Short mmCIF file of C-alpha atoms in Angstrom, two decimals:
data_model
loop_
_atom_site.label_atom_id
_atom_site.label_comp_id
_atom_site.label_asym_id
_atom_site.label_seq_id
_atom_site.Cartn_x
_atom_site.Cartn_y
_atom_site.Cartn_z
CA MET A 1 0.00 0.00 0.00
CA PRO A 2 1.53 3.38 -1.01
CA LEU A 3 2.47 5.88 1.67
CA GLN A 4 -0.14 8.53 2.42
CA PHE A 5 1.20 12.07 2.73
CA ASN A 6 -0.56 14.73 4.78
CA THR A 7 -1.32 18.14 3.33
CA VAL A 8 1.62 20.53 3.69
CA LYS A 9 0.93 24.05 4.93
CA LEU A 10 3.76 26.59 4.99
CA PHE A 11 3.58 29.64 7.24
CA ALA A 12 5.93 32.57 7.70
CA GLY A 13 6.90 34.32 10.90
CA SER A 14 7.23 38.06 10.51
CA GLY A 15 11.03 37.85 10.91
CA SER A 16 11.48 35.62 7.83
CA LEU A 17 8.76 36.76 5.43
CA GLU A 18 11.09 37.24 2.46
CA LEU A 19 12.82 33.86 2.79
CA ALA A 20 9.54 32.04 3.53
CA ASP A 21 8.01 33.50 0.37
CA LYS A 22 10.95 32.23 -1.70
CA ILE A 23 10.76 28.79 -0.04
CA SER A 24 7.04 28.56 -0.83
CA LYS A 25 7.66 29.42 -4.48
CA SER A 26 10.45 26.84 -4.73
CA TYR A 27 8.18 24.28 -3.08
CA GLY A 28 5.33 25.16 -5.42
CA LYS A 29 2.77 26.01 -2.78
CA PRO A 30 1.60 29.44 -1.59
CA LEU A 31 2.19 30.54 1.97
CA GLY A 32 -0.64 29.90 4.38
CA ASP A 33 -2.71 32.77 5.73
CA ALA A 34 -1.61 33.87 9.19
CA THR A 35 -1.75 37.19 11.00
CA VAL A 36 0.27 38.63 13.86
CA SER A 37 -1.68 41.18 15.88
CA GLU A 38 -0.18 43.35 18.58
CA PHE A 39 -1.53 44.81 21.79
CA SER A 40 -0.77 48.44 22.59
CA ASP A 41 2.00 47.41 24.99
CA GLY A 42 3.78 45.41 22.27
CA GLU A 43 2.55 41.94 23.25
CA ILE A 44 2.10 39.85 20.10
CA GLN A 45 -0.63 37.39 19.22
CA PRO A 46 -0.24 35.32 16.03
CA PHE A 47 -3.21 33.35 14.69
CA TYR A 48 -4.07 31.25 11.65
CA ASN A 49 -6.78 32.45 9.27
CA GLU A 50 -7.28 28.95 7.84
CA SER A 51 -7.69 25.45 9.19
CA VAL A 52 -4.53 23.45 9.90
CA ARG A 53 -6.34 20.40 11.31
CA GLY A 54 -4.61 17.19 10.23
CA SER A 55 -1.97 19.08 8.22
CA ASP A 56 1.82 18.93 8.29
CA VAL A 57 2.60 22.51 9.32
CA PHE A 58 5.99 24.10 8.61
CA ILE A 59 6.63 27.45 10.33
CA VAL A 60 9.55 29.45 8.89
CA GLN A 61 11.12 31.83 11.39
CA SER A 62 14.73 32.67 12.21
CA THR A 63 15.26 33.59 15.85
CA ASN A 64 17.63 36.50 15.39
CA GLN A 65 16.99 39.73 17.29
CA PRO A 66 14.63 41.16 18.35
CA ASN A 67 13.49 38.50 20.81
CA ASP A 68 9.94 38.95 19.50
CA ASN A 69 11.00 36.63 16.66
CA LEU A 70 11.56 33.81 19.14
CA VAL A 71 8.37 34.49 21.10
CA GLU A 72 6.37 34.69 17.87
CA LEU A 73 7.71 31.31 16.75
CA LEU A 74 6.78 29.71 20.07
CA LEU A 75 3.27 31.17 19.93
CA MET A 76 2.79 30.02 16.32
CA ILE A 77 3.84 26.48 17.29
CA ASP A 78 1.46 26.51 20.25
CA ALA A 79 -1.40 27.85 18.11
CA ALA A 80 -0.86 25.11 15.50
CA LYS A 81 -0.80 22.44 18.21
CA ARG A 82 -4.05 23.72 19.72
CA ALA A 83 -5.61 23.84 16.24
CA SER A 84 -4.96 20.08 15.85
CA ALA A 85 -2.16 20.17 13.30
CA HIS A 86 -0.94 16.63 12.58
CA TYR A 87 2.80 17.38 12.62
CA ILE A 88 4.58 20.68 13.36
CA THR A 89 8.07 21.46 12.06
CA ALA A 90 9.84 24.62 13.20
CA VAL A 91 11.94 25.74 10.24
CA VAL A 92 14.55 27.94 11.93
CA PRO A 93 17.15 28.91 9.30
CA TYR A 94 19.17 30.81 11.93
CA PHE A 95 18.95 29.34 15.43
CA GLY A 96 19.58 32.19 17.86
CA TYR A 97 21.42 31.79 21.18
CA ALA A 98 23.46 28.95 19.67
CA ARG A 99 26.69 30.69 20.73
CA GLN A 100 25.75 29.97 24.36
CA ASP A 101 26.24 26.23 24.01
CA ARG A 102 28.33 25.48 27.13
CA LYS A 103 29.46 26.89 30.46
CA ASP A 104 32.72 28.58 29.49
CA LYS A 105 32.80 30.56 32.74
CA PRO A 106 31.03 30.31 36.09
CA ARG A 107 27.39 31.29 36.61
CA VAL A 108 26.27 31.56 32.97
CA ALA A 109 23.27 30.07 31.21
CA ILE A 110 23.45 27.46 28.47
CA GLY A 111 21.17 29.44 26.19
CA ALA A 112 21.13 26.98 23.30
CA LYS A 113 19.75 24.22 25.54
CA LEU A 114 17.10 26.55 26.95
CA MET A 115 15.98 27.54 23.44
CA ALA A 116 15.77 23.85 22.47
CA ASN A 117 13.62 23.17 25.52
CA LEU A 118 11.30 26.08 24.69
CA VAL A 119 10.74 24.97 21.08
CA THR A 120 10.01 21.42 22.25
CA ALA A 121 7.74 22.53 25.09
CA ALA A 122 5.76 24.75 22.72
CA GLY A 123 4.77 21.64 20.78
CA ALA A 124 7.11 21.28 17.80
CA HIS A 125 7.56 17.69 16.62
CA ARG A 126 10.67 18.50 14.59
CA ILE A 127 13.15 21.31 13.96
CA MET A 128 14.88 22.15 10.71
CA THR A 129 17.85 24.51 10.81
CA MET A 130 21.13 25.29 9.07
CA ASP A 131 24.78 25.45 10.17
CA LEU A 132 24.38 25.45 13.92
CA HIS A 133 27.20 27.20 15.77
CA ALA A 134 28.20 23.78 17.08
CA ALA A 135 26.90 20.54 15.56
CA GLN A 136 26.45 18.96 18.99
CA ILE A 137 23.58 21.37 19.71
CA GLN A 138 21.46 18.82 17.84
CA GLY A 139 21.78 16.70 20.97
CA PHE A 140 20.08 19.41 23.05
CA PHE A 141 16.77 18.52 21.39
CA ASP A 142 14.54 15.59 22.33
CA ILE A 143 12.85 15.82 18.92
CA PRO A 144 14.31 15.06 15.45
CA VAL A 145 16.65 17.73 14.04
CA ASP A 146 17.30 18.24 10.33
CA HIS A 147 20.65 20.05 10.28
CA LEU A 148 21.15 21.43 6.76
CA ASP A 149 24.67 22.02 5.47
CA GLY A 150 25.36 25.41 3.90
CA ALA A 151 28.32 23.98 1.96
CA ILE A 152 25.88 22.77 -0.72
CA ILE A 153 25.21 26.46 -1.46
CA PHE A 154 28.70 27.92 -0.98
CA VAL A 155 30.89 25.33 -2.70
CA PRO A 156 29.48 25.81 -6.24
CA TYR A 157 29.87 29.57 -5.91
CA ILE A 158 33.50 29.33 -4.73
CA LYS A 159 34.24 26.90 -7.57
CA SER A 160 32.77 29.40 -10.06
CA LEU A 161 35.38 31.99 -8.97
CA ASN A 162 38.18 29.72 -10.33
CA LEU A 163 40.65 30.88 -7.68
CA PRO A 164 44.04 29.50 -8.77
CA ASN A 165 45.70 29.12 -5.35
CA LEU A 166 42.83 28.41 -3.01
CA THR A 167 43.47 28.07 0.71
CA ILE A 168 40.71 27.69 3.30
CA ALA A 169 41.01 29.54 6.59
CA SER A 170 39.27 29.45 9.95
CA PRO A 171 39.03 32.79 11.79
CA ASP A 172 39.49 31.02 15.14
CA MET A 173 40.45 27.66 16.65
CA GLY A 174 36.82 26.74 17.31
CA GLY A 175 35.98 26.83 13.62
CA SER A 176 38.86 24.60 12.49
CA TYR A 177 36.65 21.52 12.04
CA ARG A 178 34.22 23.52 9.89
CA ALA A 179 37.10 24.84 7.76
CA ARG A 180 38.66 21.38 7.31
CA THR A 181 35.31 19.91 6.27
CA PHE A 182 34.86 22.70 3.72
CA ALA A 183 38.44 22.30 2.43
CA LYS A 184 37.79 18.66 1.50
CA TYR A 185 35.56 19.79 -1.37
CA PHE A 186 38.56 21.53 -2.95
CA ASN A 187 41.45 19.37 -1.70
CA ALA A 188 42.82 22.63 -0.29
CA GLU A 189 45.15 23.43 2.58
CA VAL A 190 43.78 24.91 5.82
CA ILE A 191 45.23 27.73 7.90
CA ILE A 192 43.94 28.91 11.27
CA CYS A 193 43.79 32.36 12.84
CA ASP A 194 44.35 31.97 16.56
CA LYS A 195 42.55 34.75 18.44
CA ARG A 196 42.35 35.73 22.07
CA ARG A 197 39.40 37.72 23.38
CA LYS A 198 39.26 40.23 26.22
CA ARG A 199 35.46 39.90 26.28
CA ALA A 200 32.59 39.19 23.85
CA ASN A 201 33.00 41.03 20.51
CA GLU A 202 36.43 42.37 21.52
CA ILE A 203 39.67 40.72 20.30
CA GLU A 204 42.91 41.14 22.24
CA SER A 205 45.32 39.52 19.77
CA MET A 206 45.45 37.28 16.70
CA SER A 207 48.13 35.22 14.93
CA ILE A 208 48.17 32.91 11.88
CA ILE A 209 48.98 29.20 11.95
CA GLY A 210 50.06 28.27 8.41
CA ASP A 211 51.40 29.93 5.25
CA VAL A 212 49.20 32.21 3.12
CA LYS A 213 51.84 33.82 0.90
CA GLY A 214 50.57 34.07 -2.69
CA GLN A 215 47.31 32.31 -1.81
CA ASP A 216 43.67 33.17 -2.53
CA VAL A 217 42.24 32.71 0.94
CA VAL A 218 38.60 31.99 1.82
CA LEU A 219 37.65 32.42 5.47
CA ILE A 220 34.87 30.09 6.65
CA ASP A 221 32.54 30.97 9.53
CA ASP A 222 28.96 30.31 10.60
CA ILE A 223 28.00 33.69 12.10
CA CYS A 224 29.15 37.21 11.31
CA ASP A 225 28.01 39.55 14.09
CA THR A 226 30.10 42.73 14.37
CA ALA A 227 32.52 41.51 11.63
CA GLY A 228 35.43 42.37 13.92
CA THR A 229 37.00 38.90 13.85
CA LEU A 230 36.70 38.46 10.08
CA SER A 231 38.00 41.99 9.45
CA LYS A 232 41.03 41.49 11.69
CA ALA A 233 41.71 38.05 10.22
CA ALA A 234 41.49 39.40 6.66
CA ALA A 235 43.95 42.21 7.44
CA LEU A 236 46.40 39.78 9.05
CA ILE A 237 46.14 37.37 6.11
CA MET A 238 46.87 40.13 3.58
CA GLU A 239 49.75 41.41 5.72
CA ASN A 240 51.26 37.92 5.53
CA GLY A 241 51.38 37.99 1.74
CA ALA A 242 48.06 36.56 0.56
CA LYS A 243 46.94 37.41 -2.96
CA SER A 244 43.29 37.89 -1.97
CA VAL A 245 40.94 37.13 0.90
CA ARG A 246 37.20 36.48 0.98
CA ALA A 247 34.81 35.33 3.67
CA VAL A 248 32.00 32.79 3.60
CA CYS A 249 29.53 33.16 6.45
CA THR A 250 26.14 31.45 6.67
CA HIS A 251 24.32 33.79 9.04
CA ALA A 252 24.67 37.54 8.48
CA VAL A 253 23.74 38.90 11.91
CA LEU A 254 25.64 42.12 11.11
CA SER A 255 25.01 44.19 14.22
CA GLY A 256 26.42 47.57 15.19
CA LYS A 257 28.78 48.96 12.55
CA ALA A 258 29.30 45.61 10.81
CA TYR A 259 28.40 46.94 7.35
CA GLU A 260 30.96 49.73 7.59
CA THR A 261 33.55 47.34 9.05
CA ILE A 262 33.17 44.94 6.12
CA GLN A 263 33.27 47.76 3.57
CA ASN A 264 36.50 49.14 5.07
CA SER A 265 38.14 45.73 5.52
CA ALA A 266 40.66 43.89 3.35
CA LEU A 267 37.92 41.46 2.28
CA ALA A 268 37.31 41.36 -1.45
CA GLU A 269 33.89 39.85 -0.83
CA MET A 270 31.63 38.65 1.99
CA ILE A 271 29.45 35.72 0.86
CA VAL A 272 26.40 35.07 3.05
CA THR A 273 22.99 33.40 2.84
CA ASP A 274 19.50 34.78 3.37
CA THR A 275 18.82 32.93 6.65
CA ILE A 276 18.73 36.44 8.11
CA GLN A 277 17.38 39.28 6.01
CA LEU A 278 19.85 42.14 5.51
CA HIS A 279 18.95 45.48 7.06
CA GLU A 280 17.28 47.47 4.28
CA ASP A 281 18.47 50.78 5.75
CA LYS A 282 22.12 49.61 5.87
CA LYS A 283 22.59 47.77 2.56
CA HIS A 284 23.90 50.91 0.89
CA LEU A 285 26.79 51.06 3.36
CA CYS A 286 28.51 47.99 1.89
CA ASP A 287 28.79 46.72 -1.69
CA LYS A 288 31.00 43.72 -0.78
CA ILE A 289 28.16 41.49 0.46
CA LYS A 290 27.01 38.72 -1.89
CA VAL A 291 23.80 36.95 -0.79
CA LEU A 292 23.09 33.34 -1.86
CA SER A 293 19.60 31.99 -1.32
CA THR A 294 18.74 28.93 0.76
CA ASP A 295 15.17 28.61 -0.54
CA LYS A 296 15.68 25.57 -2.80
CA LEU A 297 17.54 23.67 -0.08
CA PHE A 298 14.83 24.31 2.52
CA ALA A 299 12.05 23.56 0.02
CA GLY A 300 13.72 20.24 -0.83
CA ALA A 301 14.13 19.38 2.85
CA ILE A 302 10.48 20.21 3.58
CA ARG A 303 9.37 17.99 0.68
CA ASN A 304 11.54 15.11 1.87
CA VAL A 305 10.28 15.38 5.46
CA ASN A 306 6.67 15.28 4.27
CA GLU A 307 7.35 12.40 1.87
CA HIS A 308 9.61 10.49 4.32
CA GLY A 309 12.62 10.88 2.06
CA SER A 310 16.31 11.27 2.85
CA ILE A 311 17.67 14.64 3.97
CA SER A 312 21.35 13.72 3.59
CA GLY A 313 20.81 13.13 -0.11
CA LEU A 314 20.30 16.88 -0.52
CA PHE A 315 23.96 17.52 0.34
CA ASP A 316 25.57 15.76 -2.61
CA ILE A 317 27.88 18.20 -4.41
#
């Protein structure tokens, strides 16, 4: 007897409207009708304008700042559960608070675990995300996690540049595994920028492990927040004789003066995805940012979840 697939309904949180619209078009199904109302004090109340009973509901919402994005996602999950949705998948292209994945000093929260608990408690049956800050965060969830790999998007673009002397770099020791995994697609060497921080978003010193002389260097990272680390790494790489330096970064958080920092840096290009929408009022400050879309990858993953297909098969390059 053939498998029976439930009706798919895609909904967008207000923080990921643009990406959700592209995902729905790639999937071939219009976005569902949902509204987010707001009380005068700022309290939000999302609700569905159509039935979701018995449907496989996919809610697209990155949990970048402001925190309303997270609260809205939780409320949308809860509303779908109470409306008798058959299966609820939280599609979280950028999973916020993932940088707080361990106790690296006394008396701090493990924010990533707390966020995982909240999504699960709200009623999600599954979470779909991309390039978590640390892969082991998948283990914080007691529900299935589809962890999509951004390399499937970045590798073809880097190959299209035809860089003659490609070297992959990690901007810090923590990202060395990510850089080595990426380098395998090109059979390239890996260098590491060893940084020491005074405090969050403030670098005390940085040095390079490896030789970059005459090389076209591509820095690999998952999150670009203030762009301070990537900017300092790019300057150091060029000072050590590199021919060019670019950066690949999945999640363009880009807070503070990040746009100006990138524009004034030694980077020839900053290649990001649309897991976080760029600030419309700041785009003009930087012409070095190249945005690659994740819509086809997420649409394929949503289809495979609904049809009980393989997710890993989407990552063949």
